[in-house]
PDB file of C-alpha atoms in Angstrom:
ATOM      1  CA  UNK A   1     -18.898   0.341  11.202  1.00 73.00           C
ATOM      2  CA  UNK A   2     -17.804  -1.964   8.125  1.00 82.00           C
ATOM      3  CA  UNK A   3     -18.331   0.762   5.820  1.00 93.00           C
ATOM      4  CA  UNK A   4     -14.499   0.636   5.013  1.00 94.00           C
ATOM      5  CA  UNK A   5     -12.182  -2.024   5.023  1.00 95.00           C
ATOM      6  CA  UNK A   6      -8.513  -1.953   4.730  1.00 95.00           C
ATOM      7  CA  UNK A   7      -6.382  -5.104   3.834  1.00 95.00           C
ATOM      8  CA  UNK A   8      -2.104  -4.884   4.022  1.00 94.00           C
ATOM      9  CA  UNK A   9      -1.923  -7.820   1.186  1.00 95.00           C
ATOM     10  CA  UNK A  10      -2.046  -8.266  -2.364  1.00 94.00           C
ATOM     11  CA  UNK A  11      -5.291  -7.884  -3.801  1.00 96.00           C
ATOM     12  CA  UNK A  12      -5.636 -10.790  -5.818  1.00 96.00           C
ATOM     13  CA  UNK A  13      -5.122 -12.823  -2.330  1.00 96.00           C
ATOM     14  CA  UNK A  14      -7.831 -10.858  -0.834  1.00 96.00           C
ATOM     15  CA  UNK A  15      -9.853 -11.168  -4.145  1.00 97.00           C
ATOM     16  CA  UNK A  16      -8.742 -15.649  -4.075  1.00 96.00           C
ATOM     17  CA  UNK A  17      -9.897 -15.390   0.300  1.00 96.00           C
ATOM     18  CA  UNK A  18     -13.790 -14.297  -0.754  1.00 95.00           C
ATOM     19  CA  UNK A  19     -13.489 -10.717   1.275  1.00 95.00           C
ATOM     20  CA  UNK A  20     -14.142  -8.775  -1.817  1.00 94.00           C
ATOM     21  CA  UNK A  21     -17.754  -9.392  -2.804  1.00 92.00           C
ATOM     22  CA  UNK A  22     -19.181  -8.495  -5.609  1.00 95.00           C
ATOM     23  CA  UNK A  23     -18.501  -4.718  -6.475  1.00 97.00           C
ATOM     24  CA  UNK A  24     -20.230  -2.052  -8.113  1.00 98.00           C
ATOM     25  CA  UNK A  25     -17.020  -0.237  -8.892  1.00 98.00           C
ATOM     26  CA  UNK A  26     -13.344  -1.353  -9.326  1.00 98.00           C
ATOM     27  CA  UNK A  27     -11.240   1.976  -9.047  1.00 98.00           C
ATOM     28  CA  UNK A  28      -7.773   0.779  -9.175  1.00 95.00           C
ATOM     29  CA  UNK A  29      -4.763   3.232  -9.717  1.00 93.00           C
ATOM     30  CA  UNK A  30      -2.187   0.336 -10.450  1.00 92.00           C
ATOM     31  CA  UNK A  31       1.434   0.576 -11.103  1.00 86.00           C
ATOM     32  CA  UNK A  32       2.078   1.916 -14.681  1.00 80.00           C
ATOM     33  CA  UNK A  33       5.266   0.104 -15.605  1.00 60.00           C
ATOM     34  CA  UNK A  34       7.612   3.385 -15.821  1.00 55.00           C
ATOM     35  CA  UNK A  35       9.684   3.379 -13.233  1.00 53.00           C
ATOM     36  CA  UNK A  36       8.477   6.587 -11.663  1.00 58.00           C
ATOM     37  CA  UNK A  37      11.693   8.603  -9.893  1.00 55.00           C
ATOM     38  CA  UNK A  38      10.418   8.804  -5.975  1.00 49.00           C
ATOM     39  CA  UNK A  39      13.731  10.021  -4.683  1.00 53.00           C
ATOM     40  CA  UNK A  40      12.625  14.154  -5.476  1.00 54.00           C
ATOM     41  CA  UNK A  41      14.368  15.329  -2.241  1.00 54.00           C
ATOM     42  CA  UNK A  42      15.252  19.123  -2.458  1.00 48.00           C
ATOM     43  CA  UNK A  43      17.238  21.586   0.065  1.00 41.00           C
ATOM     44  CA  UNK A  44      16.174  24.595  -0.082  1.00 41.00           C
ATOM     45  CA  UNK A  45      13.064  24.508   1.178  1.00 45.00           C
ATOM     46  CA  UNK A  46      10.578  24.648   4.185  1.00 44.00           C
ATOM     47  CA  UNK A  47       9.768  21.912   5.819  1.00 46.00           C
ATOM     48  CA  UNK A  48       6.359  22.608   4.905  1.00 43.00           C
ATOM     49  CA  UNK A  49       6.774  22.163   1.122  1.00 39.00           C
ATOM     50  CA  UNK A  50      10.029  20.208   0.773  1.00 45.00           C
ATOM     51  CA  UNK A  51       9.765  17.680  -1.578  1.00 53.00           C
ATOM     52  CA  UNK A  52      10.236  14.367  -0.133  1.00 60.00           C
ATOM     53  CA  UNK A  53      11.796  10.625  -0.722  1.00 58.00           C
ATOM     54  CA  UNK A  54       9.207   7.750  -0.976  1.00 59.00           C
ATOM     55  CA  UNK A  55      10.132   4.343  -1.493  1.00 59.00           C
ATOM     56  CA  UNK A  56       9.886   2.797  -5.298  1.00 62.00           C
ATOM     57  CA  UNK A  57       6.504   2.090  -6.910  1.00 63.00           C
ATOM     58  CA  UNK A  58       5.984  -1.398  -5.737  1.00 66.00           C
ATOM     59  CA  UNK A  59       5.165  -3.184  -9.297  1.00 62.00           C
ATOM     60  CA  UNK A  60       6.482  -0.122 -11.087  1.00 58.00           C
ATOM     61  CA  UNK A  61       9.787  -1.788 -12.846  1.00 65.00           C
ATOM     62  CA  UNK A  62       7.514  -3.990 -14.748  1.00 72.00           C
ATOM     63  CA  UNK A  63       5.102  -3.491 -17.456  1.00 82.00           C
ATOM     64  CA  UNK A  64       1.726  -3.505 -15.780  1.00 89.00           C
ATOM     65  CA  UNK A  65      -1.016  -6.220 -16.859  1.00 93.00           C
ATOM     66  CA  UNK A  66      -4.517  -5.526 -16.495  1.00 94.00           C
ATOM     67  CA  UNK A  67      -5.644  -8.885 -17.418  1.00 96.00           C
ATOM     68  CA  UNK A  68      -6.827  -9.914 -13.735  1.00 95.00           C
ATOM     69  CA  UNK A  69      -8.914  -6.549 -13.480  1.00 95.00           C
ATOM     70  CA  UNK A  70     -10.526  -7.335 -16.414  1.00 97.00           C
ATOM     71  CA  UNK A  71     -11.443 -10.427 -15.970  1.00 96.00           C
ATOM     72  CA  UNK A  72     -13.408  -9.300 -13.213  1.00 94.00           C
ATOM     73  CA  UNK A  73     -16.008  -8.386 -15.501  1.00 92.00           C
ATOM     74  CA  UNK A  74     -17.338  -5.314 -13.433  1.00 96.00           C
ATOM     75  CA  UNK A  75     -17.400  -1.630 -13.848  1.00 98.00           C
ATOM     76  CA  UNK A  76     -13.888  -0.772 -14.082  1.00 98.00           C
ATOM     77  CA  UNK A  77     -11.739   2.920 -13.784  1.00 98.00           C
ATOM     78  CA  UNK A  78      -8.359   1.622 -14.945  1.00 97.00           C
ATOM     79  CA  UNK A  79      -5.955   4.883 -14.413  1.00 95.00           C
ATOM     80  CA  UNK A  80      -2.556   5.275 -16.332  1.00 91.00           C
ATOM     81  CA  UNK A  81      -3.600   2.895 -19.240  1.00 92.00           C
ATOM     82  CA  UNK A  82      -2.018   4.665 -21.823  1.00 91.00           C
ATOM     83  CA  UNK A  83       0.967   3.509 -20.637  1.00 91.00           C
ATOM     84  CA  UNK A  84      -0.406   0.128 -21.045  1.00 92.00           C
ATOM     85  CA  UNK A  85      -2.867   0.723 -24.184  1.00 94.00           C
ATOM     86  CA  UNK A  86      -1.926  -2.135 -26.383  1.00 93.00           C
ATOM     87  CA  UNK A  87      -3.448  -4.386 -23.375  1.00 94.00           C
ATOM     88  CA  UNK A  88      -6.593  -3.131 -22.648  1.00 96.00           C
ATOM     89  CA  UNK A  89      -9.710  -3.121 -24.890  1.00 96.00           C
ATOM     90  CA  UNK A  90     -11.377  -0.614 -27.431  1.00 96.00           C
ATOM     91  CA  UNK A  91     -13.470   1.762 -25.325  1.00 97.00           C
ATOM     92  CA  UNK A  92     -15.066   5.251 -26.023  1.00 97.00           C
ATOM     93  CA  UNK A  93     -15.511   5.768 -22.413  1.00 97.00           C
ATOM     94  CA  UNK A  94     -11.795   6.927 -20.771  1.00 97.00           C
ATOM     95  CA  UNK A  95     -11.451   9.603 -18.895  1.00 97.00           C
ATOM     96  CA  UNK A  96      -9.147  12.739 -18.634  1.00 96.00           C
ATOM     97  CA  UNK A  97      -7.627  13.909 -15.379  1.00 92.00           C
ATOM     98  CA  UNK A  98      -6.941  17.778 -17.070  1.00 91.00           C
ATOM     99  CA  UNK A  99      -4.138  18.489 -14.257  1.00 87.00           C
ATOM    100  CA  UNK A 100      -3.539  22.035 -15.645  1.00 82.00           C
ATOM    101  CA  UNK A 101      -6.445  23.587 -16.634  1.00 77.00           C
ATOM    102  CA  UNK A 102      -4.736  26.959 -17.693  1.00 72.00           C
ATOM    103  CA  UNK A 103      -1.723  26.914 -16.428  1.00 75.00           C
ATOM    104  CA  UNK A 104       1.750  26.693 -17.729  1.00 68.00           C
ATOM    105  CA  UNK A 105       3.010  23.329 -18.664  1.00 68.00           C
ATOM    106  CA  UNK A 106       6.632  21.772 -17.606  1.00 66.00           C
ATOM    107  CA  UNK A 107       8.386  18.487 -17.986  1.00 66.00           C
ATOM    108  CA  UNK A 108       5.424  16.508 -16.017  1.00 73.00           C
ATOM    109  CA  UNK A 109       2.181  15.144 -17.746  1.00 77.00           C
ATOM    110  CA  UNK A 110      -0.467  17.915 -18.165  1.00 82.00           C
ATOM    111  CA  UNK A 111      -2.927  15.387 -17.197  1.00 89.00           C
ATOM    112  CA  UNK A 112      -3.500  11.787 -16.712  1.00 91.00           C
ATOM    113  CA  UNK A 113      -6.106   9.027 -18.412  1.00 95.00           C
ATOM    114  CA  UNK A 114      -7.938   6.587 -17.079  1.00 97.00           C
ATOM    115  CA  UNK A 115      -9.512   3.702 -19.214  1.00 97.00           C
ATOM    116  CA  UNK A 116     -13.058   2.831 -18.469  1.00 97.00           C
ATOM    117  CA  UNK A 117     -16.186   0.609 -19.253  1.00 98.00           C
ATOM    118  CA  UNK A 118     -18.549   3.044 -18.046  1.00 97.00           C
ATOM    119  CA  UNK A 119     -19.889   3.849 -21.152  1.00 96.00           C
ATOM    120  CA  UNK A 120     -20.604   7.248 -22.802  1.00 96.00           C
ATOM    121  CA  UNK A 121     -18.083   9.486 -24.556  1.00 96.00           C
ATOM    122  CA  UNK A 122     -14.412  10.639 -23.365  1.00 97.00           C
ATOM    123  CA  UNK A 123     -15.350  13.071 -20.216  1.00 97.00           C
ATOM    124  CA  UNK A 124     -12.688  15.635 -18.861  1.00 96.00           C
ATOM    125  CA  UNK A 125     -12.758  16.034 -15.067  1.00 95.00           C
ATOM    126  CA  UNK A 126     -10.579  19.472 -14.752  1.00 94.00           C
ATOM    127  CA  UNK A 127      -8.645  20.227 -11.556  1.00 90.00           C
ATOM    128  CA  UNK A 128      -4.967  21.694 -10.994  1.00 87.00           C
ATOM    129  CA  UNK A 129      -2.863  19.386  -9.232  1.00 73.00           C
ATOM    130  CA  UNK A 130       1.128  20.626  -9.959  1.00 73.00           C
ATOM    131  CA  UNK A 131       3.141  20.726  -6.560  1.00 71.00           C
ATOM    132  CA  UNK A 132       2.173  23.224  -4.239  1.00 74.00           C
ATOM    133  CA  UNK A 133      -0.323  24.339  -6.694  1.00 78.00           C
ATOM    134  CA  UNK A 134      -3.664  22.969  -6.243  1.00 75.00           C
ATOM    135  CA  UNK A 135      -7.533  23.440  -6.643  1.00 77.00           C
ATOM    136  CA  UNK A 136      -8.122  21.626  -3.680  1.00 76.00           C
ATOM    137  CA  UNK A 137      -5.971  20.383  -0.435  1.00 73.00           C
ATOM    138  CA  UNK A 138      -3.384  23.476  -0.565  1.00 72.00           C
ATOM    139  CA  UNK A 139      -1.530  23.017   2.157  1.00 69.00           C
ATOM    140  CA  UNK A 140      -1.621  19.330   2.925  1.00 71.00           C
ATOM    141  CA  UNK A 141       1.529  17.381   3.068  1.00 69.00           C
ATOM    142  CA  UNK A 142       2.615  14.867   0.231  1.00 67.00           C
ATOM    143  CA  UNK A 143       1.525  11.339   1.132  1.00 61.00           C
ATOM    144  CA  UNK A 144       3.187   9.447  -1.728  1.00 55.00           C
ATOM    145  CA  UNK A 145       4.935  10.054  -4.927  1.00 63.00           C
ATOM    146  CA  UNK A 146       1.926   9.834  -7.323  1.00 71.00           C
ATOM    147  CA  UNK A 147      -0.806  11.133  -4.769  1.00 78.00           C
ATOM    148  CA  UNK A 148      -4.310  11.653  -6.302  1.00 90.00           C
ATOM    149  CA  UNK A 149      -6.490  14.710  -4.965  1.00 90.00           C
ATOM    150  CA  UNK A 150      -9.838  13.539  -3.116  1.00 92.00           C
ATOM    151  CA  UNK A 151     -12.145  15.540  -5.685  1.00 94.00           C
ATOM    152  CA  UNK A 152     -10.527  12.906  -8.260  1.00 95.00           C
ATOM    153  CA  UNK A 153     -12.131  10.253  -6.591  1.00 96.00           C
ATOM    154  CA  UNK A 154     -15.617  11.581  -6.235  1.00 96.00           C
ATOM    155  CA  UNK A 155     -15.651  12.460  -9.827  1.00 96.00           C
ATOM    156  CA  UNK A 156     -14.898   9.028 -10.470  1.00 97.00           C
ATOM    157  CA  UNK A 157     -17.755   7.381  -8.144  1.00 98.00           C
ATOM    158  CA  UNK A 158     -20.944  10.259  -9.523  1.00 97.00           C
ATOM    159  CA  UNK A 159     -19.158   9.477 -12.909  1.00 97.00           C
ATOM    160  CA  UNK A 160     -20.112   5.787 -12.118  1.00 97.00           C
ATOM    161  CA  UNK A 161     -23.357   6.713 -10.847  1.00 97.00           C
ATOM    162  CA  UNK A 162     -22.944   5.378  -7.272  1.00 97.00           C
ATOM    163  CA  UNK A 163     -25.354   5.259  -4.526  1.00 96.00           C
ATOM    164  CA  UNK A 164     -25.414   5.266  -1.034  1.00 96.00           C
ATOM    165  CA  UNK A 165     -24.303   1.611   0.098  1.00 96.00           C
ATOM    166  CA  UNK A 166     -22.839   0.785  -3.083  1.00 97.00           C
ATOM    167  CA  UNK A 167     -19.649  -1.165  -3.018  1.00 97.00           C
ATOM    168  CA  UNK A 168     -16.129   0.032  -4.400  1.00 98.00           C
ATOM    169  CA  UNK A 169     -12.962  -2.264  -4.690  1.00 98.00           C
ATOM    170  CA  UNK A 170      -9.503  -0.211  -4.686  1.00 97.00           C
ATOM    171  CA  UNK A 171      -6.568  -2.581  -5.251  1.00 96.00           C
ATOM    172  CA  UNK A 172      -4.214  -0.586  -4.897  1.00 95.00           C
ATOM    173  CA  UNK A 173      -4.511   1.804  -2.589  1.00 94.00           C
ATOM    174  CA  UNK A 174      -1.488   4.247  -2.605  1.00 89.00           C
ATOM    175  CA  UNK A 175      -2.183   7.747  -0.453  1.00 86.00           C
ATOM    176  CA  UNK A 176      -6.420   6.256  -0.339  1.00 91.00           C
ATOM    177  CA  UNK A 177      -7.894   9.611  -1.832  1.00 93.00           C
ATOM    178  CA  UNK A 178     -11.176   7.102  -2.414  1.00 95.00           C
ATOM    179  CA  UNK A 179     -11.495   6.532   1.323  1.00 95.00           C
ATOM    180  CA  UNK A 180     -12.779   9.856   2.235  1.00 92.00           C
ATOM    181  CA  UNK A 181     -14.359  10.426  -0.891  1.00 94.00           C
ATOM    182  CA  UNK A 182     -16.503   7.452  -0.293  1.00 95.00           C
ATOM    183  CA  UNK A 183     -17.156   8.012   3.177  1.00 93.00           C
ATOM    184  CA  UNK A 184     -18.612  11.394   2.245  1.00 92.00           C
ATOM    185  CA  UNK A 185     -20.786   9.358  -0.548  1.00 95.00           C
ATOM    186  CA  UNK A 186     -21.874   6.950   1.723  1.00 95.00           C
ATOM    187  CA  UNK A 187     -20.104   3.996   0.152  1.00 97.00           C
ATOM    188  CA  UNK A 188     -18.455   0.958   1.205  1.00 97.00           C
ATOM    189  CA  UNK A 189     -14.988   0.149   0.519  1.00 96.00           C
ATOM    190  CA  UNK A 190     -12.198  -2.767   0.418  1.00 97.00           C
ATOM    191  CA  UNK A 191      -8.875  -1.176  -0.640  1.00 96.00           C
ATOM    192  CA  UNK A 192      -5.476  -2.920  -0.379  1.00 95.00           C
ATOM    193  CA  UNK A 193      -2.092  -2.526  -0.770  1.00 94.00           C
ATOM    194  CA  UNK A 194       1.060  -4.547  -0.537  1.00 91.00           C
ATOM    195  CA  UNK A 195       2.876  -1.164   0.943  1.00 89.00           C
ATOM    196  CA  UNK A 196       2.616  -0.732   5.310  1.00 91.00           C
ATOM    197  CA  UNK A 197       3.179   2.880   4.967  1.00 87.00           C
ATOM    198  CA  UNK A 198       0.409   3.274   1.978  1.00 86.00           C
ATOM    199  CA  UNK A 199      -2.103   1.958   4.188  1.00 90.00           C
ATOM    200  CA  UNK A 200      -1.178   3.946   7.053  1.00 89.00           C
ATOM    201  CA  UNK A 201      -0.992   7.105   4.870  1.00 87.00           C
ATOM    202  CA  UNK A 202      -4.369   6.087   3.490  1.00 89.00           C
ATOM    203  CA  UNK A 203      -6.137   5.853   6.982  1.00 89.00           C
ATOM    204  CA  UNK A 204      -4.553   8.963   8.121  1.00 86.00           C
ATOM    205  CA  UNK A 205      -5.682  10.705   5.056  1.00 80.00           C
ATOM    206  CA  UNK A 206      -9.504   9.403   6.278  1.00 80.00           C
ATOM    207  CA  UNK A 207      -9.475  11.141   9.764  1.00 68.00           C
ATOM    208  CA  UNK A 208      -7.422  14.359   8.260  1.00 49.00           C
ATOM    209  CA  UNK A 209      -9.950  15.361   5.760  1.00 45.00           C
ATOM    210  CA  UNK A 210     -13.180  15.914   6.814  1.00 42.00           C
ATOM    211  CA  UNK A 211     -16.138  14.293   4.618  1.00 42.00           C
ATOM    212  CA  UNK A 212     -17.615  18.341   3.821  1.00 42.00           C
ATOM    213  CA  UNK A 213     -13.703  18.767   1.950  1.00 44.00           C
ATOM    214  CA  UNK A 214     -13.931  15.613   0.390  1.00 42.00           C
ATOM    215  CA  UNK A 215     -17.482  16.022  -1.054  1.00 43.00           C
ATOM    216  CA  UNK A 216     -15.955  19.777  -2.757  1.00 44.00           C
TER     217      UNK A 216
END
């Protein structure tokens, strides 16, 4: 119904070819420049929660630069910037991904941050997401190495205040935990991603989640 649109390209090509618009949201989830370890194969296990091998980060051996994003000049949700901090500007507004929320901690993150220009203080958006151990999607298989839960994503779109109709960019689409968020909200999409297997992954994610789970 052209409510979502999925390109397998870089997004500054789709950005250069017009097919973007103008958005009311840029929610990108880029590459963070730290060669994140995607091999995590165990034995051991079920086939049900095995861990399992993904290929690289595309982007990931290099330090990231947000310069493009931000030139965009639109309302922005820039996650992992405090791996790239020095390049983004002053803002009051991130956002805190508490991936914990109680329990113990181990040699991951205990959460992640996002920078913004959505104004208003530092918010906290608090939901366990540690292996098999999650507030939401228990039981799902792993999509991809640095997969995002679905609630993540609506937080992000009532944090920016979106309305039916309204427009989100995603330019890098990984597992596409924004596609059924959206599609609950009502929203429009254009996501890309350079990776075949992220944008399959992303549009099986849409028809294996049903829009009442996403909107939880």
């Amino acid at each position: 119904d052209g409510a979502i649109t999925v390109y397998h390209a870089r997004w500054e090509d789709v950005h250069a070819a017009g097919l973007v618009g103008v958005p009311d949201l840029v929610h990108a989830d880029p590459p963070y420049g730290v060669n994140e370890r995607t091999d995590r194969a165990s034995k051991g296990r079920s086939e049900r929660w095995a861990c399992r091998d993904f290929p690289p980060v595309h982007g990931d051996d290099r330090p990231y630069d947000p310069a493009p994003l931000l030139a965009m000049a639109r309302p922005l949700v820039l996650w992992g910037a405090n791996h790239y901090a020095p390049r983004v500007p002053e803002s009051p507004s991130w956002i805190l991904w508490d991936k914990r929320d109680g329990i113990g901690a181990n040699d991951n993150a205990d959460g992640e941050l996002a920078w913004s220009n959505l104004g208003g203080p530092l918010r906290i958006f608090r939901h366990v997401w540690s292996g098999v151990i999650r507030a939401s999607e228990s039981g799902e298989r792993v999509l991809a190495p640095t997969q995002k839960p679905i609630a993540l994503s609506t937080y992000v779109f009532r944090r920016a205040k979106l309305r039916p109709g309204a427009r989100v960019f995603v330019p890098y689409l990984g597992s596409g935990p924004d596609l059924p968020a959206a599609l609950a909200m009502g929203l429009r999409v254009v996501a890309c991603d350079v990776e075949r297997w992220c944008c399959d992954a992303a549009i099986g994610r849409l028809g294996a989640v049903t829009a009442e789970r996403a909107a939880e």
